[in-house]
PDB file of C-alpha atoms and ligand atoms in Angstrom:
ATOM      1  CA  MET A  11      25.080  18.548   8.475  1.00 54.00           C
ATOM      2  CA  ASN A  12      23.838  15.238   6.771  1.00 62.00           C
ATOM      3  CA  PRO A  13      21.427  13.324   8.853  1.00 74.00           C
ATOM      4  CA  THR A  14      21.079   9.561   8.682  1.00 84.00           C
ATOM      5  CA  PRO A  15      18.470   9.049   6.181  1.00 90.00           C
ATOM      6  CA  VAL A  16      15.400   7.177   7.693  1.00 94.00           C
ATOM      7  CA  GLY A  17      15.823   4.409   5.549  1.00 93.00           C
ATOM      8  CA  ALA A  18      19.409   3.588   6.246  1.00 93.00           C
ATOM      9  CA  ASP A  19      20.040  -0.123   7.101  1.00 93.00           C
ATOM     10  CA  VAL A  20      16.195  -1.218   6.023  1.00 97.00           C
ATOM     11  CA  LEU A  21      15.826  -3.693   3.222  1.00 98.00           C
ATOM     12  CA  VAL A  22      12.422  -3.424   1.957  1.00 98.00           C
ATOM     13  CA  GLY A  23      11.094  -6.042  -0.180  1.00 98.00           C
ATOM     14  CA  VAL A  24       8.847  -4.751  -3.129  1.00 98.00           C
ATOM     15  CA  LEU A  25       6.180  -6.965  -4.622  1.00 98.00           C
ATOM     16  CA  ALA A  26       7.167  -6.816  -8.180  1.00 98.00           C
ATOM     17  CA  LEU A  27       4.699  -9.299  -9.739  1.00 98.00           C
ATOM     18  CA  GLN A  28       2.933  -6.475 -11.409  1.00 97.00           C
ATOM     19  CA  GLY A  29       2.027  -2.781 -11.370  1.00 98.00           C
ATOM     20  CA  ASP A  30       4.018   0.000 -10.294  1.00 98.00           C
ATOM     21  CA  PHE A  31       6.774  -1.421  -8.160  1.00 98.00           C
ATOM     22  CA  ARG A  32       9.591   0.637 -10.076  1.00 98.00           C
ATOM     23  CA  GLU A  33       8.029   3.930  -8.749  1.00 98.00           C
ATOM     24  CA  HIS A  34       8.130   2.568  -5.063  1.00 98.00           C
ATOM     25  CA  GLU A  35      11.711   1.478  -5.321  1.00 98.00           C
ATOM     26  CA  HIS A  36      12.463   5.252  -6.363  1.00 98.00           C
ATOM     27  CA  ALA A  37      10.878   6.744  -3.429  1.00 98.00           C
ATOM     28  CA  LEU A  38      12.209   4.276  -0.880  1.00 98.00           C
ATOM     29  CA  ALA A  39      15.749   4.837  -2.455  1.00 97.00           C
ATOM     30  CA  ALA A  40      15.081   8.607  -2.027  1.00 96.00           C
ATOM     31  CA  CYS A  41      14.735   7.969   1.736  1.00 97.00           C
ATOM     32  CA  GLY A  42      17.859   5.765   1.667  1.00 97.00           C
ATOM     33  CA  ALA A  43      16.298   2.166   2.074  1.00 98.00           C
ATOM     34  CA  ALA A  44      17.815  -0.637  -0.010  1.00 98.00           C
ATOM     35  CA  THR A  45      14.788  -2.464  -2.067  1.00 98.00           C
ATOM     36  CA  ARG A  46      14.751  -5.963  -3.224  1.00 98.00           C
ATOM     37  CA  ARG A  47      12.371  -6.920  -6.080  1.00 98.00           C
ATOM     38  CA  VAL A  48       9.982  -9.768  -4.548  1.00 98.00           C
ATOM     39  CA  ARG A  49       9.054 -12.397  -7.313  1.00 98.00           C
ATOM     40  CA  THR A  50       9.642 -15.743  -5.661  1.00 97.00           C
ATOM     41  CA  VAL A  51       9.582 -17.211  -1.950  1.00 98.00           C
ATOM     42  CA  GLU A  52      13.348 -16.946  -1.981  1.00 98.00           C
ATOM     43  CA  ASP A  53      13.159 -13.222  -2.386  1.00 98.00           C
ATOM     44  CA  LEU A  54      11.488 -12.602   1.106  1.00 98.00           C
ATOM     45  CA  GLU A  55      14.605 -14.057   2.821  1.00 98.00           C
ATOM     46  CA  GLY A  56      15.764 -11.308   5.200  1.00 97.00           C
ATOM     47  CA  ILE A  57      13.637  -8.459   4.179  1.00 98.00           C
ATOM     48  CA  ASP A  58      12.812  -5.995   6.940  1.00 98.00           C
ATOM     49  CA  ALA A  59       9.705  -4.568   5.736  1.00 98.00           C
ATOM     50  CA  LEU A  60       7.262  -5.394   2.367  1.00 98.00           C
ATOM     51  CA  VAL A  61       5.680  -2.768  -0.163  1.00 98.00           C
ATOM     52  CA  VAL A  62       2.966  -3.687  -2.506  1.00 98.00           C
ATOM     53  CA  PRO A  63       2.707  -1.680  -5.026  1.00 98.00           C
ATOM     54  CA  GLY A  64      -0.522  -0.157  -6.982  1.00 98.00           C
ATOM     55  CA  GLY A  65      -1.643  -1.711 -10.308  1.00 98.00           C
ATOM     56  CA  GLU A  66      -4.404  -4.546 -10.722  1.00 97.00           C
ATOM     57  CA  SER A  67      -5.131  -6.455  -7.437  1.00 98.00           C
ATOM     58  CA  THR A  68      -6.821  -9.299  -9.569  1.00 98.00           C
ATOM     59  CA  THR A  69      -3.748  -9.944 -11.677  1.00 98.00           C
ATOM     60  CA  MET A  70      -1.434  -9.402  -8.439  1.00 98.00           C
ATOM     61  CA  SER A  71      -3.697 -12.114  -6.567  1.00 98.00           C
ATOM     62  CA  ASN A  72      -3.676 -14.674  -9.339  1.00 98.00           C
ATOM     63  CA  LEU A  73       0.255 -14.195  -9.550  1.00 98.00           C
ATOM     64  CA  ALA A  74       0.898 -14.634  -6.054  1.00 98.00           C
ATOM     65  CA  LEU A  75      -1.081 -17.818  -5.920  1.00 98.00           C
ATOM     66  CA  ARG A  76       0.479 -19.160  -8.898  1.00 97.00           C
ATOM     67  CA  TRP A  77       3.995 -18.554  -7.714  1.00 96.00           C
ATOM     68  CA  GLY A  78       3.510 -19.853  -4.485  1.00 97.00           C
ATOM     69  CA  LEU A  79       3.823 -16.381  -2.797  1.00 98.00           C
ATOM     70  CA  MET A  80       0.478 -15.907  -1.108  1.00 98.00           C
ATOM     71  CA  GLU A  81       0.901 -18.406   1.668  1.00 98.00           C
ATOM     72  CA  PRO A  82       4.502 -16.983   2.625  1.00 98.00           C
ATOM     73  CA  LEU A  83       3.489 -13.682   2.433  1.00 98.00           C
ATOM     74  CA  ARG A  84       0.364 -14.095   4.790  1.00 98.00           C
ATOM     75  CA  ALA A  85       2.688 -15.739   7.313  1.00 98.00           C
ATOM     76  CA  LEU A  86       5.097 -13.000   7.135  1.00 98.00           C
ATOM     77  CA  VAL A  87       2.408 -10.386   7.559  1.00 98.00           C
ATOM     78  CA  ARG A  88       0.907 -12.418  10.261  1.00 97.00           C
ATOM     79  CA  GLY A  89       4.403 -12.660  11.988  1.00 97.00           C
ATOM     80  CA  GLY A  90       4.965  -8.882  12.112  1.00 97.00           C
ATOM     81  CA  LEU A  91       6.575  -7.965   9.236  1.00 98.00           C
ATOM     82  CA  PRO A  92       5.845  -4.056   8.354  1.00 98.00           C
ATOM     83  CA  ALA A  93       3.913  -3.679   5.107  1.00 98.00           C
ATOM     84  CA  TYR A  94       2.553  -0.728   3.139  1.00 98.00           C
ATOM     85  CA  GLY A  95       0.170  -1.050   0.238  1.00 98.00           C
ATOM     86  CA  SER A  96      -0.781   1.646  -2.184  1.00 98.00           C
ATOM     87  CA  CYS A  97      -4.349   1.322  -4.180  1.00 98.00           C
ATOM     88  CA  ALA A  98      -4.123  -2.268  -5.467  1.00 98.00           C
ATOM     89  CA  GLY A  99      -1.638  -2.732  -2.478  1.00 98.00           C
ATOM     90  CA  MET A 100      -4.343  -1.398  -0.016  1.00 98.00           C
ATOM     91  CA  ILE A 101      -6.677  -4.076  -1.586  1.00 98.00           C
ATOM     92  CA  MET A 102      -3.987  -6.855  -1.183  1.00 98.00           C
ATOM     93  CA  LEU A 103      -3.414  -5.976   2.712  1.00 98.00           C
ATOM     94  CA  ALA A 104      -7.301  -5.681   3.440  1.00 98.00           C
ATOM     95  CA  ASP A 105      -8.781  -8.754   5.432  1.00 98.00           C
ATOM     96  CA  ARG A 106     -12.322  -8.002   3.406  1.00 98.00           C
ATOM     97  CA  ILE A 107     -12.924  -6.850  -0.192  1.00 98.00           C
ATOM     98  CA  GLU A 108     -15.929  -5.681  -2.063  1.00 97.00           C
ATOM     99  CA  GLY A 109     -16.328  -5.865  -5.443  1.00 96.00           C
ATOM    100  CA  GLY A 110     -13.644  -8.439  -6.057  1.00 96.00           C
ATOM    101  CA  ARG A 111     -13.499 -11.516  -8.359  1.00 95.00           C
ATOM    102  CA  PRO A 112     -14.749 -14.391  -7.032  1.00 95.00           C
ATOM    103  CA  ASP A 113     -11.517 -16.148  -6.889  1.00 95.00           C
ATOM    104  CA  GLN A 114      -9.551 -12.982  -5.920  1.00 98.00           C
ATOM    105  CA  GLU A 115      -7.618 -13.784  -2.562  1.00 98.00           C
ATOM    106  CA  THR A 116      -5.454 -11.117  -0.327  1.00 98.00           C
ATOM    107  CA  ILE A 117      -2.701 -11.333   1.848  1.00 98.00           C
ATOM    108  CA  GLY A 118      -4.967  -9.615   4.304  1.00 98.00           C
ATOM    109  CA  GLY A 119      -3.776  -8.202   7.725  1.00 98.00           C
ATOM    110  CA  LEU A 120      -5.630  -4.976   7.862  1.00 98.00           C
ATOM    111  CA  ASP A 121      -8.856  -5.211   9.813  1.00 98.00           C
ATOM    112  CA  VAL A 122     -11.052  -3.521   7.091  1.00 98.00           C
ATOM    113  CA  THR A 123     -13.239  -3.968   4.194  1.00 98.00           C
ATOM    114  CA  VAL A 124     -12.209  -2.131   1.060  1.00 98.00           C
ATOM    115  CA  LEU A 125     -14.359  -1.422  -1.943  1.00 97.00           C
ATOM    116  CA  ARG A 126     -12.663  -1.878  -5.150  1.00 97.00           C
ATOM    117  CA  ASN A 127     -13.029   0.863  -7.738  1.00 94.00           C
ATOM    118  CA  ALA A 128     -14.935   2.573  -5.395  1.00 94.00           C
ATOM    119  CA  PHE A 129     -14.833   6.188  -6.802  1.00 90.00           C
ATOM    120  CA  GLY A 130     -16.780   5.187  -9.750  1.00 80.00           C
ATOM    121  CA  ARG A 131     -16.788   5.421 -13.550  1.00 62.00           C
ATOM    122  CA  GLN A 132     -16.924   9.290 -14.320  1.00 53.00           C
ATOM    123  CA  VAL A 133     -14.328  10.051 -11.882  1.00 64.00           C
ATOM    124  CA  ASP A 134     -11.942   7.117 -12.689  1.00 78.00           C
ATOM    125  CA  SER A 135      -8.877   9.199 -11.826  1.00 88.00           C
ATOM    126  CA  PHE A 136      -8.468  12.400 -10.171  1.00 88.00           C
ATOM    127  CA  GLU A 137      -6.035  14.462  -8.076  1.00 92.00           C
ATOM    128  CA  ALA A 138      -6.539  16.624  -4.727  1.00 94.00           C
ATOM    129  CA  ASP A 139      -4.711  18.232  -2.118  1.00 97.00           C
ATOM    130  CA  ILE A 140      -5.660  16.763   0.775  1.00 98.00           C
ATOM    131  CA  ALA A 141      -4.505  17.469   4.588  1.00 97.00           C
ATOM    132  CA  MET A 142      -3.336  14.487   6.683  1.00 98.00           C
ATOM    133  CA  LEU A 143      -1.632  15.480   9.710  1.00 97.00           C
ATOM    134  CA  ALA A 144       0.133  11.998  10.343  1.00 97.00           C
ATOM    135  CA  PHE A 145       2.371  12.690   7.266  1.00 97.00           C
ATOM    136  CA  GLY A 146       2.942  16.548   8.227  1.00 96.00           C
ATOM    137  CA  ALA A 147       1.244  20.000   8.190  1.00 96.00           C
ATOM    138  CA  GLU A 148       1.434  20.415   4.371  1.00 97.00           C
ATOM    139  CA  PRO A 149      -1.300  18.695   2.587  1.00 98.00           C
ATOM    140  CA  VAL A 150      -0.632  15.554   0.605  1.00 97.00           C
ATOM    141  CA  HIS A 151      -1.018  15.946  -3.230  1.00 97.00           C
ATOM    142  CA  THR A 152      -3.134  12.590  -3.846  1.00 97.00           C
ATOM    143  CA  VAL A 153      -3.478  10.826  -7.089  1.00 96.00           C
ATOM    144  CA  PHE A 154      -6.392   8.250  -7.245  1.00 95.00           C
ATOM    145  CA  ILE A 155      -6.575   5.974 -10.242  1.00 95.00           C
ATOM    146  CA  ARG A 156      -9.715   3.291 -10.011  1.00 95.00           C
ATOM    147  CA  ALA A 157      -8.710   3.821  -6.530  1.00 96.00           C
ATOM    148  CA  PRO A 158     -10.500   1.698  -3.541  1.00 97.00           C
ATOM    149  CA  TRP A 159     -11.624   3.362  -0.468  1.00 97.00           C
ATOM    150  CA  VAL A 160     -12.038   1.839   3.122  1.00 98.00           C
ATOM    151  CA  GLU A 161     -15.647   0.810   3.540  1.00 97.00           C
ATOM    152  CA  GLN A 162     -15.423  -0.279   7.302  1.00 98.00           C
ATOM    153  CA  ALA A 163     -12.646  -0.405   9.681  1.00 98.00           C
ATOM    154  CA  GLY A 164     -12.112  -2.481  12.794  1.00 98.00           C
ATOM    155  CA  PRO A 165     -11.925  -0.926  16.301  1.00 97.00           C
ATOM    156  CA  GLY A 166      -8.000  -1.365  16.086  1.00 97.00           C
ATOM    157  CA  VAL A 167      -7.437   0.793  12.630  1.00 98.00           C
ATOM    158  CA  GLU A 168      -6.228   4.426  12.893  1.00 98.00           C
ATOM    159  CA  VAL A 169      -7.910   6.601  10.312  1.00 98.00           C
ATOM    160  CA  LEU A 170      -5.109   8.809   8.914  1.00 98.00           C
ATOM    161  CA  GLY A 171      -6.800  10.455   5.724  1.00 98.00           C
ATOM    162  CA  THR A 172     -10.605  10.867   4.557  1.00 98.00           C
ATOM    163  CA  VAL A 173     -11.575  12.825   1.204  1.00 96.00           C
ATOM    164  CA  PRO A 174     -12.543  16.368   2.545  1.00 95.00           C
ATOM    165  CA  THR A 175     -15.167  17.369  -0.030  1.00 92.00           C
ATOM    166  CA  GLY A 176     -17.343  16.302  -2.831  1.00 89.00           C
ATOM    167  CA  PRO A 177     -19.683  13.298  -3.662  1.00 87.00           C
ATOM    168  CA  ALA A 178     -16.994  10.937  -1.624  1.00 92.00           C
ATOM    169  CA  ALA A 179     -16.816  13.461   1.637  1.00 94.00           C
ATOM    170  CA  GLY A 180     -15.760  11.387   4.694  1.00 97.00           C
ATOM    171  CA  ARG A 181     -14.589   8.338   2.653  1.00 97.00           C
ATOM    172  CA  ILE A 182     -11.402   6.958   4.145  1.00 98.00           C
ATOM    173  CA  ILE A 183      -8.165   6.788   1.921  1.00 98.00           C
ATOM    174  CA  ALA A 184      -5.536   6.123   4.179  1.00 98.00           C
ATOM    175  CA  VAL A 185      -5.109   3.897   7.644  1.00 98.00           C
ATOM    176  CA  ARG A 186      -2.716   2.409   9.874  1.00 98.00           C
ATOM    177  CA  GLN A 187      -2.963  -0.718  11.791  1.00 98.00           C
ATOM    178  CA  GLY A 188      -0.030  -1.262  14.205  1.00 97.00           C
ATOM    179  CA  ARG A 189       2.824  -2.303  11.542  1.00 97.00           C
ATOM    180  CA  LEU A 190       0.342  -2.086   8.644  1.00 98.00           C
ATOM    181  CA  LEU A 191      -0.088   1.069   6.395  1.00 98.00           C
ATOM    182  CA  ALA A 192      -2.293   1.544   3.416  1.00 98.00           C
ATOM    183  CA  THR A 193      -3.277   4.444   0.984  1.00 98.00           C
ATOM    184  CA  SER A 194      -5.949   4.428  -1.645  1.00 98.00           C
ATOM    185  CA  PHE A 195      -3.913   6.890  -3.467  1.00 98.00           C
ATOM    186  CA  HIS A 196      -0.334   6.569  -4.750  1.00 97.00           C
ATOM    187  CA  PRO A 197       2.412   8.678  -3.207  1.00 97.00           C
ATOM    188  CA  GLU A 198       4.971   6.673  -5.308  1.00 97.00           C
ATOM    189  CA  LEU A 199       3.772   8.823  -8.415  1.00 96.00           C
ATOM    190  CA  THR A 200       4.157  12.395  -6.994  1.00 95.00           C
ATOM    191  CA  GLY A 201       7.353  12.665  -5.598  1.00 89.00           C
ATOM    192  CA  ASP A 202       6.296  13.254  -2.305  1.00 92.00           C
ATOM    193  CA  ALA A 203       8.535  10.870  -0.077  1.00 94.00           C
ATOM    194  CA  ARG A 204       6.563  11.709   3.180  1.00 97.00           C
ATOM    195  CA  ILE A 205       4.165   8.764   3.397  1.00 98.00           C
ATOM    196  CA  HIS A 206       7.198   6.330   2.520  1.00 98.00           C
ATOM    197  CA  ARG A 207       9.271   8.097   5.245  1.00 98.00           C
ATOM    198  CA  TYR A 208       6.394   7.884   7.472  1.00 98.00           C
ATOM    199  CA  PHE A 209       6.506   4.101   6.857  1.00 98.00           C
ATOM    200  CA  LEU A 210      10.228   3.687   7.308  1.00 98.00           C
ATOM    201  CA  GLU A 211       9.764   5.418  10.470  1.00 97.00           C
ATOM    202  CA  MET A 212       6.783   2.513  11.377  1.00 97.00           C
ATOM    203  CA  VAL A 213       9.554  -0.135  10.154  1.00 97.00           C
ATOM    204  CA  ARG A 214      12.377   1.610  12.723  1.00 94.00           C
ATOM    205  CA  GLU A 215       9.977   1.564  15.742  1.00 91.00           C
ATOM    206  CA  GLN A 216       9.228  -2.289  14.968  1.00 82.00           C
ATOM    207  CA  ALA A 217      13.066  -3.126  14.727  1.00 77.00           C
TER     208      ALA A 217
HETATM  209  N1  LIG B  21      -8.649  -0.807  -9.501  1.00 63.89           N
HETATM  210  C1  LIG B  21      -7.390  -1.460  -9.054  1.00 63.89           C
HETATM  211  C2  LIG B  21      -7.595  -2.661  -8.435  1.00 63.89           C
HETATM  212  O1  LIG B  21      -8.666  -3.022  -8.076  1.00 63.89           O
HETATM  213  C3  LIG B  21      -6.247  -0.804  -8.549  1.00 63.89           C
HETATM  214  C4  LIG B  21      -6.064   0.477  -9.165  1.00 63.89           C
HETATM  215  C5  LIG B  21      -4.573   1.101  -8.630  1.00 63.89           C
HETATM  216  O2  LIG B  21      -3.929   0.446  -8.096  1.00 63.89           O
HETATM  217  N2  LIG B  21      -4.460   2.067  -9.234  1.00 63.89           N
HETATM  218  O3  LIG B  21      -6.666  -3.612  -8.205  1.00 63.89           O
END
């Protein structure tokens, strides 16, 4: 038997200004979704969902502003377009950021305050297996690279994952608010498609 892949008939726009958009394309393709690189306003036409990759949120913000994408992206997200952001993408989807550059803007939509580079210099990058039941019983192998965490989340925000142990214990690393999903870590780098599958199920619910 060959069940219909969760991403069938879904066109995901992947913001491709900067960062690891190719890895997101691969993860989405593994779930059967079609993808389109978003670099211009025209690229937004007809997409069913948006993915904002990991990378450098200050650069992404600059490029989105320079290329006239910021306002159209805000309008689409405000209008109900499902969106998923990993790491820098989480920052881009946050309504409020701490530790941002003064001129840094975000698409917003998620009622959270995100702290950039939250895990500190000594532990810039690390990996851990963390249970997050929303994505299944198996723990998720998480990769953090100069990652943010969610410092504060509004009442409509569902916390899907927190750091279980260590100095960052209890810190929020995965959230959902309606049709918006964000993770501090990078499932696009580990070959575990469960988070992308979860997102595509959200997109289906929305359709
Ligand atoms: N530190 C980066 C930023 O603030 C995010 C890092 C990442 O996406 N891996 O944009």
